[in-house]
mmCIF file of C-alpha atoms and ligand atoms in Angstrom:
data_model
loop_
_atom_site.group_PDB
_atom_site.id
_atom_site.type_symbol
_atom_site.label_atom_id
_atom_site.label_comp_id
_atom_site.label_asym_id
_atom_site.label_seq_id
_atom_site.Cartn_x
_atom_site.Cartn_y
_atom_site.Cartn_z
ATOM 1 C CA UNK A 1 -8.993 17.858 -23.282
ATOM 2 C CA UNK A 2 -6.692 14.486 -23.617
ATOM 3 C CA UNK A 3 -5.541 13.767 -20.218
ATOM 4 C CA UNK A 4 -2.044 13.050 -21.472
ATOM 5 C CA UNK A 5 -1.425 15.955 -23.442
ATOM 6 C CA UNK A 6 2.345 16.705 -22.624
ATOM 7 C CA UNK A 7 2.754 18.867 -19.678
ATOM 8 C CA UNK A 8 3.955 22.508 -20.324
ATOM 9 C CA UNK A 9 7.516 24.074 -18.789
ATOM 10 C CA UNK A 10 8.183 27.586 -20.337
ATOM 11 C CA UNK A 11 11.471 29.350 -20.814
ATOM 12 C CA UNK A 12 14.905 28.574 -20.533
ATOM 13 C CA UNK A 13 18.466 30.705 -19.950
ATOM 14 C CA UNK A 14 20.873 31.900 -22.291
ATOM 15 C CA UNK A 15 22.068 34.521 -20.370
ATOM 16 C CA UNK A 16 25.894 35.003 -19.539
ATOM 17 C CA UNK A 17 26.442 35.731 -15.737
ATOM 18 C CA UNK A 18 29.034 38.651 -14.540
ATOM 19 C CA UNK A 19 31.601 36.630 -12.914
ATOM 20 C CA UNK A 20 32.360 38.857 -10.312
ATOM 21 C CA UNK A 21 28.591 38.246 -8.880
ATOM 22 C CA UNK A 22 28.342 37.084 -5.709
ATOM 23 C CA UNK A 23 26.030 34.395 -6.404
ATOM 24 C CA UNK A 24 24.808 33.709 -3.157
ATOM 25 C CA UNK A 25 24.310 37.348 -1.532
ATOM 26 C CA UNK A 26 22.284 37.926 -5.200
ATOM 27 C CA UNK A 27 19.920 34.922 -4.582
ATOM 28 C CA UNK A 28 19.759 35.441 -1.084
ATOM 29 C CA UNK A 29 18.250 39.275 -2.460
ATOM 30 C CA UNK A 30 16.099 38.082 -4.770
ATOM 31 C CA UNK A 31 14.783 35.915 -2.847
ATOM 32 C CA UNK A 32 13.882 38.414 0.014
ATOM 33 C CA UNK A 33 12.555 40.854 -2.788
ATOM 34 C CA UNK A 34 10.109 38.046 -4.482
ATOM 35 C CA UNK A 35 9.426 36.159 -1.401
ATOM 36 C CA UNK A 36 10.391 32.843 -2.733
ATOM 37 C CA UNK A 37 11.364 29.642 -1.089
ATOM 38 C CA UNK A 38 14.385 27.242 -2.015
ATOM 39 C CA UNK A 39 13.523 23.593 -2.126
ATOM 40 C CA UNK A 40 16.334 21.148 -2.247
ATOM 41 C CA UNK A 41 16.454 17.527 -2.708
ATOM 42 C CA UNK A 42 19.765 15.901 -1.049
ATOM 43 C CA UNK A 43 21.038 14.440 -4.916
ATOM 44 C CA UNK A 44 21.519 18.724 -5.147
ATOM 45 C CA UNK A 45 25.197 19.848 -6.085
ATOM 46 C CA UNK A 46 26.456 21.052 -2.387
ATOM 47 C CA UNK A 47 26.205 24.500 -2.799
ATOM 48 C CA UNK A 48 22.558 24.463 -3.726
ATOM 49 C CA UNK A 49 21.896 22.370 -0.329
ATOM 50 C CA UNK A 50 23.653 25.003 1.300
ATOM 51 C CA UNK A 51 21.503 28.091 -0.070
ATOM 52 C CA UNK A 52 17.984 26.683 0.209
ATOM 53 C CA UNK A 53 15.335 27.256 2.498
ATOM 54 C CA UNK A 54 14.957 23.437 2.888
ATOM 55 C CA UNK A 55 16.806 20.325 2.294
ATOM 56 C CA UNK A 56 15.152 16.943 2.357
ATOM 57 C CA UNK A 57 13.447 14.072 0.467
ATOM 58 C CA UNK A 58 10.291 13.824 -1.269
ATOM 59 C CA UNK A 59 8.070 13.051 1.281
ATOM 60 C CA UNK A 60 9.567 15.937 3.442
ATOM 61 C CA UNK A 61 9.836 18.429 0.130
ATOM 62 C CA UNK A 62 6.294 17.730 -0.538
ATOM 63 C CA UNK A 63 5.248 18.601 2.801
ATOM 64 C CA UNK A 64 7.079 21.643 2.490
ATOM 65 C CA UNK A 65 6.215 22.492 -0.535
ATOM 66 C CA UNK A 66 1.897 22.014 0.856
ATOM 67 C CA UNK A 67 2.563 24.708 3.554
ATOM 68 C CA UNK A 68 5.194 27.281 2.388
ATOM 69 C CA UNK A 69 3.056 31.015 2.123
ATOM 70 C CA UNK A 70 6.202 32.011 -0.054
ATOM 71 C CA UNK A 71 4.879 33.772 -3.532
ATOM 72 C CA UNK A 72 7.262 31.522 -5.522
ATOM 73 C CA UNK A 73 8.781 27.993 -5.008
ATOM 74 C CA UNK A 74 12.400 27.487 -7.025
ATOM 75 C CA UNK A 75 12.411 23.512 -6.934
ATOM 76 C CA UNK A 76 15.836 22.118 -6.899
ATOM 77 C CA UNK A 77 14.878 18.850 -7.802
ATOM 78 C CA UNK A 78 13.633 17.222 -10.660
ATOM 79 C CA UNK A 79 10.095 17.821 -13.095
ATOM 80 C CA UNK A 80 7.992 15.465 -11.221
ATOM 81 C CA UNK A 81 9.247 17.116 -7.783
ATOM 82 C CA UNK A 82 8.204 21.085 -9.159
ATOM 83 C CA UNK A 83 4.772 19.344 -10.691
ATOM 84 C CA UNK A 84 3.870 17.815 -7.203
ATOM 85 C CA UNK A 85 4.760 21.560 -5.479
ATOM 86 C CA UNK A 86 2.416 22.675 -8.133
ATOM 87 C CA UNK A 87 -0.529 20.049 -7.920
ATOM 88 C CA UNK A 88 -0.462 21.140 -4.295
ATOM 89 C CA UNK A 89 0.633 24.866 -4.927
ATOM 90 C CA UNK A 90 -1.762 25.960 -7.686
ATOM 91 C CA UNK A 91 -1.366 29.568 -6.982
ATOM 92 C CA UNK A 92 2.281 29.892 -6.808
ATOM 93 C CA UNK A 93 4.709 29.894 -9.281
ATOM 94 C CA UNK A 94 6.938 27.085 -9.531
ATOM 95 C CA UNK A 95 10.094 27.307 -10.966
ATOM 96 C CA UNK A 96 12.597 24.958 -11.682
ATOM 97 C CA UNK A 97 16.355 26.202 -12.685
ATOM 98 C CA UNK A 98 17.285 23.411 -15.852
ATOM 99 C CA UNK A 99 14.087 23.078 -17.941
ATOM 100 C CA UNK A 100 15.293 19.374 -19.117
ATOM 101 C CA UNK A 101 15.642 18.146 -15.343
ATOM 102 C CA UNK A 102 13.772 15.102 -15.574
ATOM 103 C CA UNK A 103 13.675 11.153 -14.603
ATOM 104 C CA UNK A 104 14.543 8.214 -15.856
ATOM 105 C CA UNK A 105 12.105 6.242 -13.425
ATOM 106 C CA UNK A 106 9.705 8.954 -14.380
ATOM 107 C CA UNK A 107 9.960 8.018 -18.169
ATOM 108 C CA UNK A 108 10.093 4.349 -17.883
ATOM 109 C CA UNK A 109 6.019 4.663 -16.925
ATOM 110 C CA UNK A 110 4.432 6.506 -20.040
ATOM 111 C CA UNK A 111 0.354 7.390 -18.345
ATOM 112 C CA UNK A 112 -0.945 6.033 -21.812
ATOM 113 C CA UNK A 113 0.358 2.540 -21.598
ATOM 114 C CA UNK A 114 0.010 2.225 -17.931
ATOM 115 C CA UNK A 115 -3.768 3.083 -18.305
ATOM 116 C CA UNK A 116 -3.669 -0.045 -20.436
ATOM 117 C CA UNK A 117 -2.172 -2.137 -17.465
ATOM 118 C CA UNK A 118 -4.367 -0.568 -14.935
ATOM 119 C CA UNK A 119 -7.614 -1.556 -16.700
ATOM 120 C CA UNK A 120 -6.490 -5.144 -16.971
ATOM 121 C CA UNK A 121 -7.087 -5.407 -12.956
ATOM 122 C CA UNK A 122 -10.426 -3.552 -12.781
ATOM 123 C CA UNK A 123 -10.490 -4.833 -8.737
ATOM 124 C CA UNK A 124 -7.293 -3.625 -7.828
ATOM 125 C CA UNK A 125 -6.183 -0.118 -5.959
ATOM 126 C CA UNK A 126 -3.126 1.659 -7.317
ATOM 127 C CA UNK A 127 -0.281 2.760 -5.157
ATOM 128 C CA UNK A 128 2.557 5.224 -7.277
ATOM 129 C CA UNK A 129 5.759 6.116 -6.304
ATOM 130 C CA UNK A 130 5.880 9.842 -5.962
ATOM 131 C CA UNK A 131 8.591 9.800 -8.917
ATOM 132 C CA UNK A 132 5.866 9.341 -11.819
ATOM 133 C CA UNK A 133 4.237 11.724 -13.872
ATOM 134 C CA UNK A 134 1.482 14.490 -12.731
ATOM 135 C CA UNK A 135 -0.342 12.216 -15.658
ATOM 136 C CA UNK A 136 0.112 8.951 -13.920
ATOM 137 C CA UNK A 137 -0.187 11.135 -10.398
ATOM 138 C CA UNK A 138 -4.384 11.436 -12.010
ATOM 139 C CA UNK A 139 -4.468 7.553 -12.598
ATOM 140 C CA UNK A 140 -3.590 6.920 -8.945
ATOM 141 C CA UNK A 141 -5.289 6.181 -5.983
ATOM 142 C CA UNK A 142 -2.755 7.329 -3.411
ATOM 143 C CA UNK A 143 0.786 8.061 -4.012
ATOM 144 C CA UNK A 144 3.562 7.451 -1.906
ATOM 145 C CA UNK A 145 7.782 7.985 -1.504
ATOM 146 C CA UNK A 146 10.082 6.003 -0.188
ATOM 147 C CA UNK A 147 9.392 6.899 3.573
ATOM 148 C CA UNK A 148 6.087 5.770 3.724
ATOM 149 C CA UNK A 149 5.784 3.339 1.001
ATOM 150 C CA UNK A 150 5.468 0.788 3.630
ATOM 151 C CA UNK A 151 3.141 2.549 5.754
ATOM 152 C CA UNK A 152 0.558 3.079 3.169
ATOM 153 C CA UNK A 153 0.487 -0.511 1.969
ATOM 154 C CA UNK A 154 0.214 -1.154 5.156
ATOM 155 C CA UNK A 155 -2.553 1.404 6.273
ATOM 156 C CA UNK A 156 -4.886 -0.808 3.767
ATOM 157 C CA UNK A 157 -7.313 -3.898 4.111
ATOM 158 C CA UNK A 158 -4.891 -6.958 4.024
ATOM 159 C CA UNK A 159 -7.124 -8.382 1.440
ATOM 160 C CA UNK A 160 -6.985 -5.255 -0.758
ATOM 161 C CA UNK A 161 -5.509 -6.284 -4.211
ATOM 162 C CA UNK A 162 -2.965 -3.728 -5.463
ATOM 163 C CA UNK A 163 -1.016 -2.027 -7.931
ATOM 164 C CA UNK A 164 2.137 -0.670 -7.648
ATOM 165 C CA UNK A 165 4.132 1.508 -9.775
ATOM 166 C CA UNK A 166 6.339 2.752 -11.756
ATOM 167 C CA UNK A 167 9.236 1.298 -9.459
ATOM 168 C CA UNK A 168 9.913 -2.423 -9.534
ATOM 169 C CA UNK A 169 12.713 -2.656 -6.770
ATOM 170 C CA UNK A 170 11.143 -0.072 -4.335
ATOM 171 C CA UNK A 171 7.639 -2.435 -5.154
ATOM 172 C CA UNK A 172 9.430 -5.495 -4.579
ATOM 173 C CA UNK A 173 11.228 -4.746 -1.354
ATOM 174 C CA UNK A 174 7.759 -3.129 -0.479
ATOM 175 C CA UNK A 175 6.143 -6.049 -0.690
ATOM 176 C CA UNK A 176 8.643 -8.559 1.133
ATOM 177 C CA UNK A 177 8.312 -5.984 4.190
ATOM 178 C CA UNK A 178 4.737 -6.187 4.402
ATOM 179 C CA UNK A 179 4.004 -9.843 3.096
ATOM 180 C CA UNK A 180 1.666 -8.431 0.118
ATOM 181 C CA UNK A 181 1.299 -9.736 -2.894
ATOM 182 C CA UNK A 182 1.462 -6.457 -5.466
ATOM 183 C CA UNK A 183 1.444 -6.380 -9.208
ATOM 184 C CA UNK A 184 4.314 -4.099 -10.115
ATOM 185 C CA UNK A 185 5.243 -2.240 -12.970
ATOM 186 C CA UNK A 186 8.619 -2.985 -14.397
ATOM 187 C CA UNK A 187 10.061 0.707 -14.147
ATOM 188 C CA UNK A 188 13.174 1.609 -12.330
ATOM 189 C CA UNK A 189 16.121 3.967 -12.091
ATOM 190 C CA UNK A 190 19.299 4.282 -13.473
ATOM 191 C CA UNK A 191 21.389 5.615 -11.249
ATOM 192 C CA UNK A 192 19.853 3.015 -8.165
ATOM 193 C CA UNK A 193 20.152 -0.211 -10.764
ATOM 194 C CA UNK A 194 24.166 0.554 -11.424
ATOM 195 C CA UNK A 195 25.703 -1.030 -8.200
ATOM 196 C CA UNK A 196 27.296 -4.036 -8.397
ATOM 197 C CA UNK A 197 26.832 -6.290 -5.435
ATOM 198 C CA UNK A 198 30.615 -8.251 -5.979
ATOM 199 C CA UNK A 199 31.980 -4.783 -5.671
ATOM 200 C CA UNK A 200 30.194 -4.183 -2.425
ATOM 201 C CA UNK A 201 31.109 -6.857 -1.073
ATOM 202 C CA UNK A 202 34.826 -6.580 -1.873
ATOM 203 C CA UNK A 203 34.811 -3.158 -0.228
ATOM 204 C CA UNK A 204 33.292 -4.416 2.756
ATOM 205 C CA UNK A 205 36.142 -7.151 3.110
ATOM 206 C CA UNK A 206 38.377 -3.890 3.286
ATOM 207 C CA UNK A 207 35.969 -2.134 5.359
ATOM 208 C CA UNK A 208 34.910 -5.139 8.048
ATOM 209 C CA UNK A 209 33.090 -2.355 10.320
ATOM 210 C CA UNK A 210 31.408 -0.595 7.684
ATOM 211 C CA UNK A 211 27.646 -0.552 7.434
ATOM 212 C CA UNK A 212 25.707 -0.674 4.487
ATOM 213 C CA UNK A 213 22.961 2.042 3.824
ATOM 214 C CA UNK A 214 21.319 1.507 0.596
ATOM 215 C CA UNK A 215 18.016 2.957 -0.838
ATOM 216 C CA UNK A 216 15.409 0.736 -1.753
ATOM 217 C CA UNK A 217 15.474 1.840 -5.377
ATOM 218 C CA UNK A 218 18.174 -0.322 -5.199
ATOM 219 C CA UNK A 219 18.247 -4.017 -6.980
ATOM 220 C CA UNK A 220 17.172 -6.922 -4.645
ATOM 221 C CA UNK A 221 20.766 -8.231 -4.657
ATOM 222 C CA UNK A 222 22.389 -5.086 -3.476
ATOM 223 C CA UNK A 223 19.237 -4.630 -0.339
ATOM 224 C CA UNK A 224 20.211 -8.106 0.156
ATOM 225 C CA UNK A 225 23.707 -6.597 1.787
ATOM 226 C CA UNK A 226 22.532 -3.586 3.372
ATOM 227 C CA UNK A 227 22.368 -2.793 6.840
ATOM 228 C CA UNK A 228 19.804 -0.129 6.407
ATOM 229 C CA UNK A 229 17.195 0.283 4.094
ATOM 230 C CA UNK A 230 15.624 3.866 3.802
ATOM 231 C CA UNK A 231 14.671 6.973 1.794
ATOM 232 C CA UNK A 232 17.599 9.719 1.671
ATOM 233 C CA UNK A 233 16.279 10.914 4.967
ATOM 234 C CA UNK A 234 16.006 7.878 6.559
ATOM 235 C CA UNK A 235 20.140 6.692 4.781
ATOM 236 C CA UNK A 236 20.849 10.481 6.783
ATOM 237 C CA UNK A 237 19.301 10.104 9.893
ATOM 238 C CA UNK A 238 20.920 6.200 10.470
ATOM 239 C CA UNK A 239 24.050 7.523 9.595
ATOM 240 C CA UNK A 240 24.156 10.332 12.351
ATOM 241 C CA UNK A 241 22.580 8.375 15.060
ATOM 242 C CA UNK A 242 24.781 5.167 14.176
ATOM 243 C CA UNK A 243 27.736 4.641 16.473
ATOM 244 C CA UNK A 244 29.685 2.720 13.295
ATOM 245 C CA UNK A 245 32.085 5.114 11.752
ATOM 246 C CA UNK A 246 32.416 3.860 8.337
ATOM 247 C CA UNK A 247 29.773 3.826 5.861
ATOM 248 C CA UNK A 248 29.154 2.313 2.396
ATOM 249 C CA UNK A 249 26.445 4.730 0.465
ATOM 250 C CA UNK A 250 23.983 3.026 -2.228
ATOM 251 C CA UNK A 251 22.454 5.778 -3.495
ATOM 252 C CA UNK A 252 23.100 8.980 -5.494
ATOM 253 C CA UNK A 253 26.245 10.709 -4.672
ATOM 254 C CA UNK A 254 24.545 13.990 -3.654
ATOM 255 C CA UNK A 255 23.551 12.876 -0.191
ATOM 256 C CA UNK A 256 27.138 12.781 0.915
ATOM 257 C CA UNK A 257 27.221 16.156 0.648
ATOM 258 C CA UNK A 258 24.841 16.711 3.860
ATOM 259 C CA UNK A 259 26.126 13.326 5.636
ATOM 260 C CA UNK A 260 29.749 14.759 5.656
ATOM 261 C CA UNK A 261 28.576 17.876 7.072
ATOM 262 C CA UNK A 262 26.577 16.516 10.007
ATOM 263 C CA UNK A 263 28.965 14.007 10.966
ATOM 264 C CA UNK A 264 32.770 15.106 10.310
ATOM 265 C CA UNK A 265 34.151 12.114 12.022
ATOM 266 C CA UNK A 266 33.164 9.203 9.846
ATOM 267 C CA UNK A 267 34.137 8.113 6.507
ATOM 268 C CA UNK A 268 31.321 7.959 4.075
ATOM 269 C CA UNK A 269 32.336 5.492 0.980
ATOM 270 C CA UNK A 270 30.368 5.661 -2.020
ATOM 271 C CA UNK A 271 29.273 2.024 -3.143
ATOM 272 C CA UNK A 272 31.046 1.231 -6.332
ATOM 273 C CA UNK A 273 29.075 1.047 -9.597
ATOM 274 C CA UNK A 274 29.181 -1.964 -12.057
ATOM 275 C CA UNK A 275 30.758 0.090 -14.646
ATOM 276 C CA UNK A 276 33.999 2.121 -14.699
ATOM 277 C CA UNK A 277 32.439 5.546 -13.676
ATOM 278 C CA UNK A 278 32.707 6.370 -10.286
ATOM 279 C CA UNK A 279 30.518 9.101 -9.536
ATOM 280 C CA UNK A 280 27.094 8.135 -8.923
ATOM 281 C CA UNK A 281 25.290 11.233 -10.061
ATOM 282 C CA UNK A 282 21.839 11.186 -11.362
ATOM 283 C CA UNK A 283 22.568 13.477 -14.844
ATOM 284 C CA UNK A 284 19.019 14.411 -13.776
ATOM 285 C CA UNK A 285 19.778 16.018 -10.964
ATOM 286 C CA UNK A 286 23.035 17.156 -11.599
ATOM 287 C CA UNK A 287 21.864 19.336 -14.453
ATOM 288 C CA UNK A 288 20.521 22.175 -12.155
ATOM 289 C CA UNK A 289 23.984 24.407 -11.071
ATOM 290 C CA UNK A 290 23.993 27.981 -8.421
ATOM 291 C CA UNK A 291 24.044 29.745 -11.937
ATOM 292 C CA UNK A 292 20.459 28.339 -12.963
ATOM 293 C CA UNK A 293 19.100 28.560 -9.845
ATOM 294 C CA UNK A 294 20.502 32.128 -10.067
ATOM 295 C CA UNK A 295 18.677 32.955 -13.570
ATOM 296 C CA UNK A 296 15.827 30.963 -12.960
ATOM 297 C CA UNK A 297 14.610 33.297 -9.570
ATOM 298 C CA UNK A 298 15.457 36.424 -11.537
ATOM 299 C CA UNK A 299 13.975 35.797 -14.991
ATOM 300 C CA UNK A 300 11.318 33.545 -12.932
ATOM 301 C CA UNK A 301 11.929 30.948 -15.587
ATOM 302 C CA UNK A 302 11.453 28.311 -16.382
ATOM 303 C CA UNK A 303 8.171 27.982 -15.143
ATOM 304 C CA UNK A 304 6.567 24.343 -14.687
ATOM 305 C CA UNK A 305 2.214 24.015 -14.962
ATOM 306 C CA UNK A 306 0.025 21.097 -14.937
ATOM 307 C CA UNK A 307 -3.339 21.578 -17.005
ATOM 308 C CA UNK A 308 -6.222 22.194 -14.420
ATOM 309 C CA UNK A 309 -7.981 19.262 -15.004
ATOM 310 C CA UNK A 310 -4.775 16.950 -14.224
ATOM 311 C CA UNK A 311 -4.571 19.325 -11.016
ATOM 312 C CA UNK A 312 -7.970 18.365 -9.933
ATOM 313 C CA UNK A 313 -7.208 14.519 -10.728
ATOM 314 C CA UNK A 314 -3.872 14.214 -9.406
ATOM 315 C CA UNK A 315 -4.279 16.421 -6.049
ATOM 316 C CA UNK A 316 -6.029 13.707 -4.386
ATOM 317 C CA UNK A 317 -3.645 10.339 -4.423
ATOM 318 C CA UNK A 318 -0.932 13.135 -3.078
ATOM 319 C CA UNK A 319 -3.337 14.814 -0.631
ATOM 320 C CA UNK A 320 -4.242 10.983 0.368
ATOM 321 C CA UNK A 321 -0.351 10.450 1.083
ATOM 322 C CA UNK A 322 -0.146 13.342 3.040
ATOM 323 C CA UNK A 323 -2.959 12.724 5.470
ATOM 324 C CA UNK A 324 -2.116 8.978 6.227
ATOM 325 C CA UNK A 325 1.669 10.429 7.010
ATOM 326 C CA UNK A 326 0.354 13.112 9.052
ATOM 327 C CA UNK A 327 -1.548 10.088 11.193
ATOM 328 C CA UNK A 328 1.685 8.147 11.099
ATOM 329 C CA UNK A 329 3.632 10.489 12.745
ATOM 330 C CA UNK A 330 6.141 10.650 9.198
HETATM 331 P P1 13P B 1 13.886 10.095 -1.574
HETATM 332 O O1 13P B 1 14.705 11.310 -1.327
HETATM 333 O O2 13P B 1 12.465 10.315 -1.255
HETATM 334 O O3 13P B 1 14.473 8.929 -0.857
HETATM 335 O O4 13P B 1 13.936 9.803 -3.155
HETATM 336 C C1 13P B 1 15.055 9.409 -3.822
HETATM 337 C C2 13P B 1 15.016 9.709 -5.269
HETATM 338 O O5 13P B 1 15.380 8.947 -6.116
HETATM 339 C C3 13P B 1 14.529 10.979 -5.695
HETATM 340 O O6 13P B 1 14.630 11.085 -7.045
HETATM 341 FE FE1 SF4 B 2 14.942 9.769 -11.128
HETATM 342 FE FE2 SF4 B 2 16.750 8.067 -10.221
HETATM 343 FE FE3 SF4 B 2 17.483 10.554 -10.743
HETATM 344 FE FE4 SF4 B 2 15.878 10.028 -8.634
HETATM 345 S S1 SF4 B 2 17.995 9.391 -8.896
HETATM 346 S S2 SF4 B 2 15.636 11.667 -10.150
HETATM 347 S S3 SF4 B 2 14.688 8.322 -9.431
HETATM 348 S S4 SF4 B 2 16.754 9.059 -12.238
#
């Protein structure tokens, strides 16, 4: 079988919802009748956060997702976030609420064309960002997420020549951290490659005390400014533990959600895009709503599988990741 045959999601909802349903008390029912588990990335729409099992980021939601003993994951998150619960859940069922959830980072890496690349340095090890493809997952030698992405390089001989995909920034900043030289892919994300740097900067002559959190998604020029550098977790955790009380976000609007709720007396400011929108959403993301999450647990659809044989491929580069975090204390 063609290792990049296109990955199969089944079913989708066309089902009108009784308005006077309780959406919450309903999912918190199903989900004690099917024994099923809520995943949420932070970029979730707040009331999702509030109703799963488990908020976090990918390194934490794969980790999760590797030890739950629920009968069904619902993945509120994106495809490659449901196919990594399923490369390392192949028993359970893995559902994801909107069908057409996917990634522009994901997309800007098709597996067939970055076989090409990858053959063209034989001698090199390659190192993918956790948002690729179960496809390009199979091509990798260990995969990583924001978190650890320095840890990894790191964990590896300092004259080990390496590949790094699909993102350019978070390979970039990657490799200024750890003085490595890496051949990077030229992939990146659209919500992360919108903010404009003059903006910032404006802001923060308004906002003198304010630090800058950014994710290293993020363009060079905009981690240039920041105060803090880290995966949603990591943006999170500074916050809290930060005695500043004024904040300028680079990264999807979602996480403001949680960073309100834990810490009611500072001011979270989003960082100002280059174009006119203000809202920093990942459409991605934002495509999954309480009334999909809803349908998808009761119809248990849609339902996301990866072909065996990219399973068997794909399992190892994550299992990999997980071990040299486990060592690492992440
Ligand atoms: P993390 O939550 O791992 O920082 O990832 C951010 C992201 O872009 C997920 O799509
Ligand atoms: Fe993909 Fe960017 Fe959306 Fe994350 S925020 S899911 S990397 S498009």
């Amino acid at each position: 079988m063609d290792i990049f045959e296109e990955i199969n999601v089944k079913g989708f909802h066309d089902e009108e919802i009784d308005a006077s349903l309780d959406l919450f008390a309903e999912i918190e029912k199903l989900k004690k009748e099917k024994n099923a588990v809520i995943l949420a990335h932070y970029y979730q729409e707040g009331d999702i956060q509030d109703i799963a099992d488990y908020i976090g980021d990918s390194l934490g939601l794969s980790q999760q997702a590797a030890k739950t003993d629920a009968d069904i994951i619902v993945f509120a998150g994106v495809h490659f976030m449901a196919e990594t619960a399923k490369i390392l859940s192949p028993n359970k069922k893995v559902l994801l609420p909107d069908v057409k959830a996917g990634c522009s980072l994901a997309d800007s890496c098709p597996p067939h064309l970055f076989k090409k690349f990858k053959e063209k340095y034989p001698d090199h090890l390659v190192i993918t960002y956790v948002n690729c493809t179960a496809e390009l997952k199979a091509l990798s030698d260990i995969v990583c997420t924001s978190s650890n992405a320095v840890q990894i390089v790191e964990s590896l001989p300092k004259d080990q020549k390496i590949i790094f995909g699909p993102d350019r920034n978070l390979g970039a900043w990657v490799a200024k951290k750890t003085g490595r030289d890496l051949v990077l892919w030229n992939g990146a994300c659209m919500v992360h490659e919108i903010f404009s740097r003059e903006k910032i900067t404006k802001l923060k002559e308004r906002y003198p005390d304010a630090k800058i959190l950014a994710h290293p998604e993020c363009e060079e020029v905009i981690l240039e400014t920041a105060d803090f550098i880290g995966s949603t977790t990591g943006i999170l955790k500074y916050a809290t533990n930060s005695p500043a009380k004024e904040f300028i976000v680079a990264t999807e609007s979602g996480i403001m959600h949680q960073m309100i709720k834990d810490n009611p007396d500072k001011t979270f400011i989003p960082a100002p895009p280059n174009n006119n929108c203000a809202c920093n959403d990942c459409p991605h993301m934002k495509r999954n709503t309480l009334e999909k999450l809803y349908l998808c647990l009761k119809n248990e659809m849609p339902e996301v599988t990866v072909p065996a044989h990219i399973i068997a491929d794909a399992v190892k580069p994550i299992e990999r990741m997980l071990e040299i975090s486990a060592n690492l204390g992440l």
